[in-house]
Tab-separated table of C-alpha atoms in Angstrom:
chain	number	residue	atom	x	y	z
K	7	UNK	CA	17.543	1.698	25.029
K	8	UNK	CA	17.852	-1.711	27.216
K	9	UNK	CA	19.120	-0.478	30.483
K	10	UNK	CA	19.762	-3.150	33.865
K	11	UNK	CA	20.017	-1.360	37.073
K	12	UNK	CA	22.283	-2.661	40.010
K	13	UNK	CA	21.572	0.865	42.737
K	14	UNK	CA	23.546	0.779	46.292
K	15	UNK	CA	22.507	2.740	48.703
K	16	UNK	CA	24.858	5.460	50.502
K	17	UNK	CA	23.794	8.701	51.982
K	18	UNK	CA	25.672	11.636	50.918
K	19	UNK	CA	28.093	9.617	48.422
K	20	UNK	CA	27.652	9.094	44.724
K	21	UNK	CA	25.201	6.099	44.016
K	22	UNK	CA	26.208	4.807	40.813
K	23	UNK	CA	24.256	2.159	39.059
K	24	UNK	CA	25.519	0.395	35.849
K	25	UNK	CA	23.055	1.006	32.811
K	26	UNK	CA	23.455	-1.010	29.474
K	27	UNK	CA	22.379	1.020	25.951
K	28	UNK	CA	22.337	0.286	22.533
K	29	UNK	CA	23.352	3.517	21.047
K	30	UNK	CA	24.489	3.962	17.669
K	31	UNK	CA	28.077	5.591	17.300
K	32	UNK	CA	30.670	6.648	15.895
K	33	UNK	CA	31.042	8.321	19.293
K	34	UNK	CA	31.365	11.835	20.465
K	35	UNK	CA	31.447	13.942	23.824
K	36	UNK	CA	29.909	13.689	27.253
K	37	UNK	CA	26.053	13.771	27.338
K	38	UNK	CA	23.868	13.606	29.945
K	39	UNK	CA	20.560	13.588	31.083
K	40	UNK	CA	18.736	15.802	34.311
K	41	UNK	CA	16.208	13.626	35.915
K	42	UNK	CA	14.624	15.465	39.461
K	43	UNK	CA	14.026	12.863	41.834
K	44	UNK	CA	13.451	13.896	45.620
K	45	UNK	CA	15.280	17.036	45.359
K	46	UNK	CA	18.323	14.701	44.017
K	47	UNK	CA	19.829	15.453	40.831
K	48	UNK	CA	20.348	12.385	38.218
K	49	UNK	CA	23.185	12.542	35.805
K	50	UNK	CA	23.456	9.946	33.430
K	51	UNK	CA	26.484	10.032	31.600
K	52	UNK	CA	26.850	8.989	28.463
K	53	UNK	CA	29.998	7.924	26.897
K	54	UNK	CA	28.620	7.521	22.999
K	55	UNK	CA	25.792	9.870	22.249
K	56	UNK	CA	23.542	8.463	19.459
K	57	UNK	CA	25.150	10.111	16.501
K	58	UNK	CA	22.074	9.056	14.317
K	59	UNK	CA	20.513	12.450	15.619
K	60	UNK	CA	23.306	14.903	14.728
K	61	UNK	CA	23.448	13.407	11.326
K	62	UNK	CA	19.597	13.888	11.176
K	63	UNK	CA	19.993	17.783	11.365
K	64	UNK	CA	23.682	17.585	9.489
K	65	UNK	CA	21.997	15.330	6.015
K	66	UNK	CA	24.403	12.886	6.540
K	67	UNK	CA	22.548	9.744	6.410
K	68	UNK	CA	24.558	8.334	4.033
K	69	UNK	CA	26.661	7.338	5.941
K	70	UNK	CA	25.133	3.914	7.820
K	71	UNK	CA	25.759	3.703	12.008
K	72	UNK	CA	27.073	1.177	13.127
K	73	UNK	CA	25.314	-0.479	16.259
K	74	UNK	CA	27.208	-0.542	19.502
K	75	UNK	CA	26.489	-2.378	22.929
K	76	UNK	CA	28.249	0.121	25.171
K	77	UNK	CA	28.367	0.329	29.430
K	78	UNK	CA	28.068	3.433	30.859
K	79	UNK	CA	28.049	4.369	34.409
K	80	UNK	CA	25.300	7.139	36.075
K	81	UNK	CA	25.406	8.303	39.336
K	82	UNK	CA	23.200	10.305	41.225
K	83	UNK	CA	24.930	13.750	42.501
K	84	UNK	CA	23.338	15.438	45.730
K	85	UNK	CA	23.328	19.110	44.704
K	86	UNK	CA	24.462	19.267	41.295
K	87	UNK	CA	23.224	22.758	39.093
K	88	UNK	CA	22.370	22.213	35.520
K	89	UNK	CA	25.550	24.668	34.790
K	90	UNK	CA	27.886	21.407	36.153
K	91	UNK	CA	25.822	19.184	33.617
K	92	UNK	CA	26.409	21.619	30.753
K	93	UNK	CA	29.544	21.838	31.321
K	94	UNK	CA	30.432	18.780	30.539
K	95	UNK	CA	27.959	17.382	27.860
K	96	UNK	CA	26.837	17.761	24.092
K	97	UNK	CA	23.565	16.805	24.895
K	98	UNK	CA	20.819	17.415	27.199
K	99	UNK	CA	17.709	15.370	27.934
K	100	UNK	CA	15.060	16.890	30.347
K	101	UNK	CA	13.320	14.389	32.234
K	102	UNK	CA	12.292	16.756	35.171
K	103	UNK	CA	8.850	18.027	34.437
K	104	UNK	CA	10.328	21.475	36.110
K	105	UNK	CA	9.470	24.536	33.926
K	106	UNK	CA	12.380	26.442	32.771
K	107	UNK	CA	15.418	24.455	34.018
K	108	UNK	CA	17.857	24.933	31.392
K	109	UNK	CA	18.268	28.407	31.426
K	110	UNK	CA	20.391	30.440	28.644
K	111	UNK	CA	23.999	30.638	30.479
K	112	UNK	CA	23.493	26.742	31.162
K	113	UNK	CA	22.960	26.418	27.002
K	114	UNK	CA	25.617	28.561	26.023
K	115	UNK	CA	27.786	26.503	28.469
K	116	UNK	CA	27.387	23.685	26.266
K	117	UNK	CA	28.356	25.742	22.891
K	118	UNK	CA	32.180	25.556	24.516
K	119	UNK	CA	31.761	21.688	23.669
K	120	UNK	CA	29.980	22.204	20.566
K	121	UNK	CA	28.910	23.997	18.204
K	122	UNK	CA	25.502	21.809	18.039
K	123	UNK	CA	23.860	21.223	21.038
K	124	UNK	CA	21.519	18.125	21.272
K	125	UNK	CA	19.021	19.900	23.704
K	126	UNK	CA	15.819	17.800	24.165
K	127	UNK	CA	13.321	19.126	26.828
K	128	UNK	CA	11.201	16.264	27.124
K	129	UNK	CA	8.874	16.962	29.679
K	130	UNK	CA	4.847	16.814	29.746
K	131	UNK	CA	2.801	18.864	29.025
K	132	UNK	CA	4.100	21.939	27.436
K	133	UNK	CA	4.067	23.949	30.585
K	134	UNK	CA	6.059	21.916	31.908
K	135	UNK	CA	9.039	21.489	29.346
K	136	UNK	CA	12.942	22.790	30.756
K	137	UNK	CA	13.099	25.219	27.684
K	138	UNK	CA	10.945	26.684	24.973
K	139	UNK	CA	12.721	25.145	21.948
K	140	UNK	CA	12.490	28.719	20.299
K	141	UNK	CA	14.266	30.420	23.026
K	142	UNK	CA	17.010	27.449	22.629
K	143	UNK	CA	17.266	27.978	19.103
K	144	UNK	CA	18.036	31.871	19.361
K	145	UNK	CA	20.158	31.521	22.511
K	146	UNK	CA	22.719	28.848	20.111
K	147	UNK	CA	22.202	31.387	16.955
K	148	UNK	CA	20.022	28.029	15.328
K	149	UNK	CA	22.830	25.611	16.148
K	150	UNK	CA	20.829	23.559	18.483
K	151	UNK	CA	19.238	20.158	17.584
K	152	UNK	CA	16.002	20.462	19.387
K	153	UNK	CA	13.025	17.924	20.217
K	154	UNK	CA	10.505	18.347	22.659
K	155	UNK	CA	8.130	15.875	24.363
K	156	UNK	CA	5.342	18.203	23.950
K	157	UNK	CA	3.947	19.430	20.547
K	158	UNK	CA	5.617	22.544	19.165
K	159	UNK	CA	4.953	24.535	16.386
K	160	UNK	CA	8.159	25.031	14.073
K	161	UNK	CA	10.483	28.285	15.264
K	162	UNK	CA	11.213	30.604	12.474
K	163	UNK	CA	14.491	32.329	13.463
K	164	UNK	CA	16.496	34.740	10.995
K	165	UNK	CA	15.514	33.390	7.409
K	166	UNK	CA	15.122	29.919	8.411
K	167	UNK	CA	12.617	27.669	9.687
K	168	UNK	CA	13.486	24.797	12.339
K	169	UNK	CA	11.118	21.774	12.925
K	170	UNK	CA	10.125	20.744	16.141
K	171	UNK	CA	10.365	17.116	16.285
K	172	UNK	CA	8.331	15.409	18.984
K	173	UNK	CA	10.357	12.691	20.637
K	174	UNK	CA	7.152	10.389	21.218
K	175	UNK	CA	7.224	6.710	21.527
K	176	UNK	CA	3.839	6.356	19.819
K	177	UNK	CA	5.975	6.334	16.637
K	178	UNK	CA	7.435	3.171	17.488
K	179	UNK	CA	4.160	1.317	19.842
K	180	UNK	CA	1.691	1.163	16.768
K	181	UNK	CA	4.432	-0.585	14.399
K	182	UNK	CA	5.721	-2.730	16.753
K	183	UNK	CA	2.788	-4.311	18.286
K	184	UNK	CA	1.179	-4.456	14.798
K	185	UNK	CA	4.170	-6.177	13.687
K	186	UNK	CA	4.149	-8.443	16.254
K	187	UNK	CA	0.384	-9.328	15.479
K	188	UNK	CA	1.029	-9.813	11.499
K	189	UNK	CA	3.866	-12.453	12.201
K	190	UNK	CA	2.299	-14.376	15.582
K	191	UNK	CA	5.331	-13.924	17.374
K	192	UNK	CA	5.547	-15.587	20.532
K	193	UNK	CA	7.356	-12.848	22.375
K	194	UNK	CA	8.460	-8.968	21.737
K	195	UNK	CA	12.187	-9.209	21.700
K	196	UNK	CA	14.877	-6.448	22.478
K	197	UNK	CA	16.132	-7.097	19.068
K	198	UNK	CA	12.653	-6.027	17.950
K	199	UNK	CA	12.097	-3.354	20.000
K	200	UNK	CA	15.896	-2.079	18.330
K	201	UNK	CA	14.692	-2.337	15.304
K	202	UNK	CA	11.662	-0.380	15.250
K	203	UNK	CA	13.959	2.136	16.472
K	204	UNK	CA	16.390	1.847	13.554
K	205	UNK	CA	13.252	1.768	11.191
K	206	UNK	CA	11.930	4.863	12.346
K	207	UNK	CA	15.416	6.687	11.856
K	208	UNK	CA	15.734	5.360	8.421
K	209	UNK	CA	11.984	6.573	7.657
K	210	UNK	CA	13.070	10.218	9.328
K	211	UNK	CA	16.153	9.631	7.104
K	212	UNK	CA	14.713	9.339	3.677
K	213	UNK	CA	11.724	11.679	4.145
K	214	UNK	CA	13.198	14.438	6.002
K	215	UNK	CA	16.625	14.306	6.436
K	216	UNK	CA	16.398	17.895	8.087
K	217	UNK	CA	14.133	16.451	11.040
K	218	UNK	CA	15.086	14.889	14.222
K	219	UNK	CA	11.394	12.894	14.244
K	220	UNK	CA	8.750	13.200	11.144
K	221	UNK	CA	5.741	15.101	11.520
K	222	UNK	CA	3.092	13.367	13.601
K	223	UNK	CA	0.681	13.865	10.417
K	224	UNK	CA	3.047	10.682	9.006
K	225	UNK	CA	2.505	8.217	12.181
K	226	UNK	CA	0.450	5.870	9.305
K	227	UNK	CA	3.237	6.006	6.776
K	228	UNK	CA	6.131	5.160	9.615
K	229	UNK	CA	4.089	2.776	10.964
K	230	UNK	CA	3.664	0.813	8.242
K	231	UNK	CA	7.915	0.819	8.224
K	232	UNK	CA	8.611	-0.464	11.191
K	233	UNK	CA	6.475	-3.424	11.240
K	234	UNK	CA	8.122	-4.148	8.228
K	235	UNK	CA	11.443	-4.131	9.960
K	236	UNK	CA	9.894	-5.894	13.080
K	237	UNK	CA	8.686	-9.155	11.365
K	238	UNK	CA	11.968	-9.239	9.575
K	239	UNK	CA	13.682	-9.162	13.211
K	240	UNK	CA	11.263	-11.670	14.518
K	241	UNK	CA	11.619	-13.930	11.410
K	242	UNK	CA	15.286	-13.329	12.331
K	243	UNK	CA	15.176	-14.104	16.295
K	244	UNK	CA	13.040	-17.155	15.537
K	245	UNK	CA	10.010	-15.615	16.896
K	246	UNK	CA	7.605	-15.540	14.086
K	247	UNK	CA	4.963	-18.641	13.855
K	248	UNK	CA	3.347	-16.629	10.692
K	249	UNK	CA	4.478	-19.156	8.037
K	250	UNK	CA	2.683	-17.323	5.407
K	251	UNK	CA	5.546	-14.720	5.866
K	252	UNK	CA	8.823	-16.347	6.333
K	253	UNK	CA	10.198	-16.565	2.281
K	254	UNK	CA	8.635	-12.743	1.482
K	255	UNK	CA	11.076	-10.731	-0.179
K	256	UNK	CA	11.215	-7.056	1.482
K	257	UNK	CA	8.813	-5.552	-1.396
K	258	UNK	CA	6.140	-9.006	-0.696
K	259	UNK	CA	6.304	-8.242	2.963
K	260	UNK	CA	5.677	-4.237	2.442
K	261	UNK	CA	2.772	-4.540	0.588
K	262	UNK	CA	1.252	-7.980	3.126
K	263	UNK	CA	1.833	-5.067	5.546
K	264	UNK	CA	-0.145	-2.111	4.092
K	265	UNK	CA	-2.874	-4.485	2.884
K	266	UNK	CA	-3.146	-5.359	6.526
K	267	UNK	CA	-3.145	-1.704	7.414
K	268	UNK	CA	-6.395	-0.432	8.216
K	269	UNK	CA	-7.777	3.180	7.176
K	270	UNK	CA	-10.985	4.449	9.431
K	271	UNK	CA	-12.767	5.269	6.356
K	272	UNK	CA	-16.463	5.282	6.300
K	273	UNK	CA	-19.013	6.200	4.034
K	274	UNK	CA	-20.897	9.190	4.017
K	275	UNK	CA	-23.488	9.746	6.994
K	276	UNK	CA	-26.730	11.743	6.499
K	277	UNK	CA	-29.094	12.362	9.530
């Protein structure tokens, strides 16, 4: 997300600064993220929740986004519990780095809004995440779409098993900047950046449409995606000075891309 930040200062009134995103819609509820900062609570309210992610854990990627430019305001709320946050959103992204923030009434809160909770605790490390995703998948009965920032094994609850995904950006860095490097660009646009992002959803999309993010084990294989996706934007946004790339058909620049890749595969070693 592209976000510019215009903050006033006033001391025990609502600061609100004006944040730009590029969210996929169609739109739903309220969501909102928890940022600690100074013993100030940061709610950032947002008026089209990226829908891409429901339809990750619904299968319904048939059914294309569209892409939206939309403003939002955020403010920052002296005092504010989680349970006033929950209250009011479908989603919840921890950015806090406290241990154990979102606590069950605050999660069951959020059922009253929907029946599938976007609940990503996205601290680091581990110890330091707002929930244990396996906790928030009993305390929704497995209606919650969790992520974590940390690595988490998958939660088996009832007779089903949920996948962790781990919102990372080092599944967007490697295919971006390698991208970047296969067409010479002169400069890493937003549009770029944008599509990466799209390119990684589409990957999750065909290969497991049950998953939020693929498994780390398949960084290579989504990799290899979104440069794909990022020379085309650069191509696109006039960008590219890789000549040797600018007629490729999506198949030509695919497999330009993977001969590019490189394995670390070496031969055998003997002492």
């Amino acid at each position: 997300a592209k976000r510019t930040h215009a903050v006033t200062t006033e001391s025990s009134a609502t600061i609100e600064k004006e944040s730009e995103f590029l969210l996929t819609s169609p739109p739903t509820a309220n969501a909102m993220s928890v940022t600690k900062r100074n013993g100030t609570t940061e709610l950032v309210d947002l008026n089209k929740i990226v829908r891409a992610v429901q339809r990750c854990a619904e299968g319904l990627h048939a059914v294309d986004p569209m892409r939206v430019a939309t403003r939002t305001i955020s403010g920052l709320y002296d005092g504010a519990s989680t349970r006033d946050i929950a209250a009011r959103a479908t989603a919840l992204l921890g950015f806090t780095g406290v241990p154990g923030l979102f606590k069950r009434a605050d999660i069951e809160t959020m059922l009253a809004s929907t029946p599938r909770p976007i609940v990503f605790p996205l601290s680091n490390p581990s110890s330091h995440v707002e929930a244990q995703p396996e906790d928030l998948i009993r305390w929704t009965d497995g209606g919650a779409i969790v992520a974590s920032g940390s690595p988490f094994p998958d939660v088996q609850y009832g007779d089903q098993r949920y996948p962790i995904g781990q919102g990372n950006n080092a599944f967007i860095f490697p295919g971006l900047g390698f991208g970047a490097i296969l067409a010479r660009v002169r400069e890493i646009t937003d549009e770029m950046v944008t599509e990466a992002a799209y390119a990684l959803a589409a990957y999750t999309a065909e290969h497991h449409p049950q998953r939020t993010y693929p498994p780390v084990a398949e960084l290579s294989q989504a990799s290899v995606q979104v440069a794909v996706a990022v020379i085309k934007q650069a191509l696109k946004d006039g960008v590219a000075t890789e000549f040797g790339v600018r007629h490729m058909s999506d198949d030509e620049l695919r497999a330009f891309v993977e001969r590019k890749f490189w394995e670390p595969k070496y031969l055998p070693y003997r002492s």
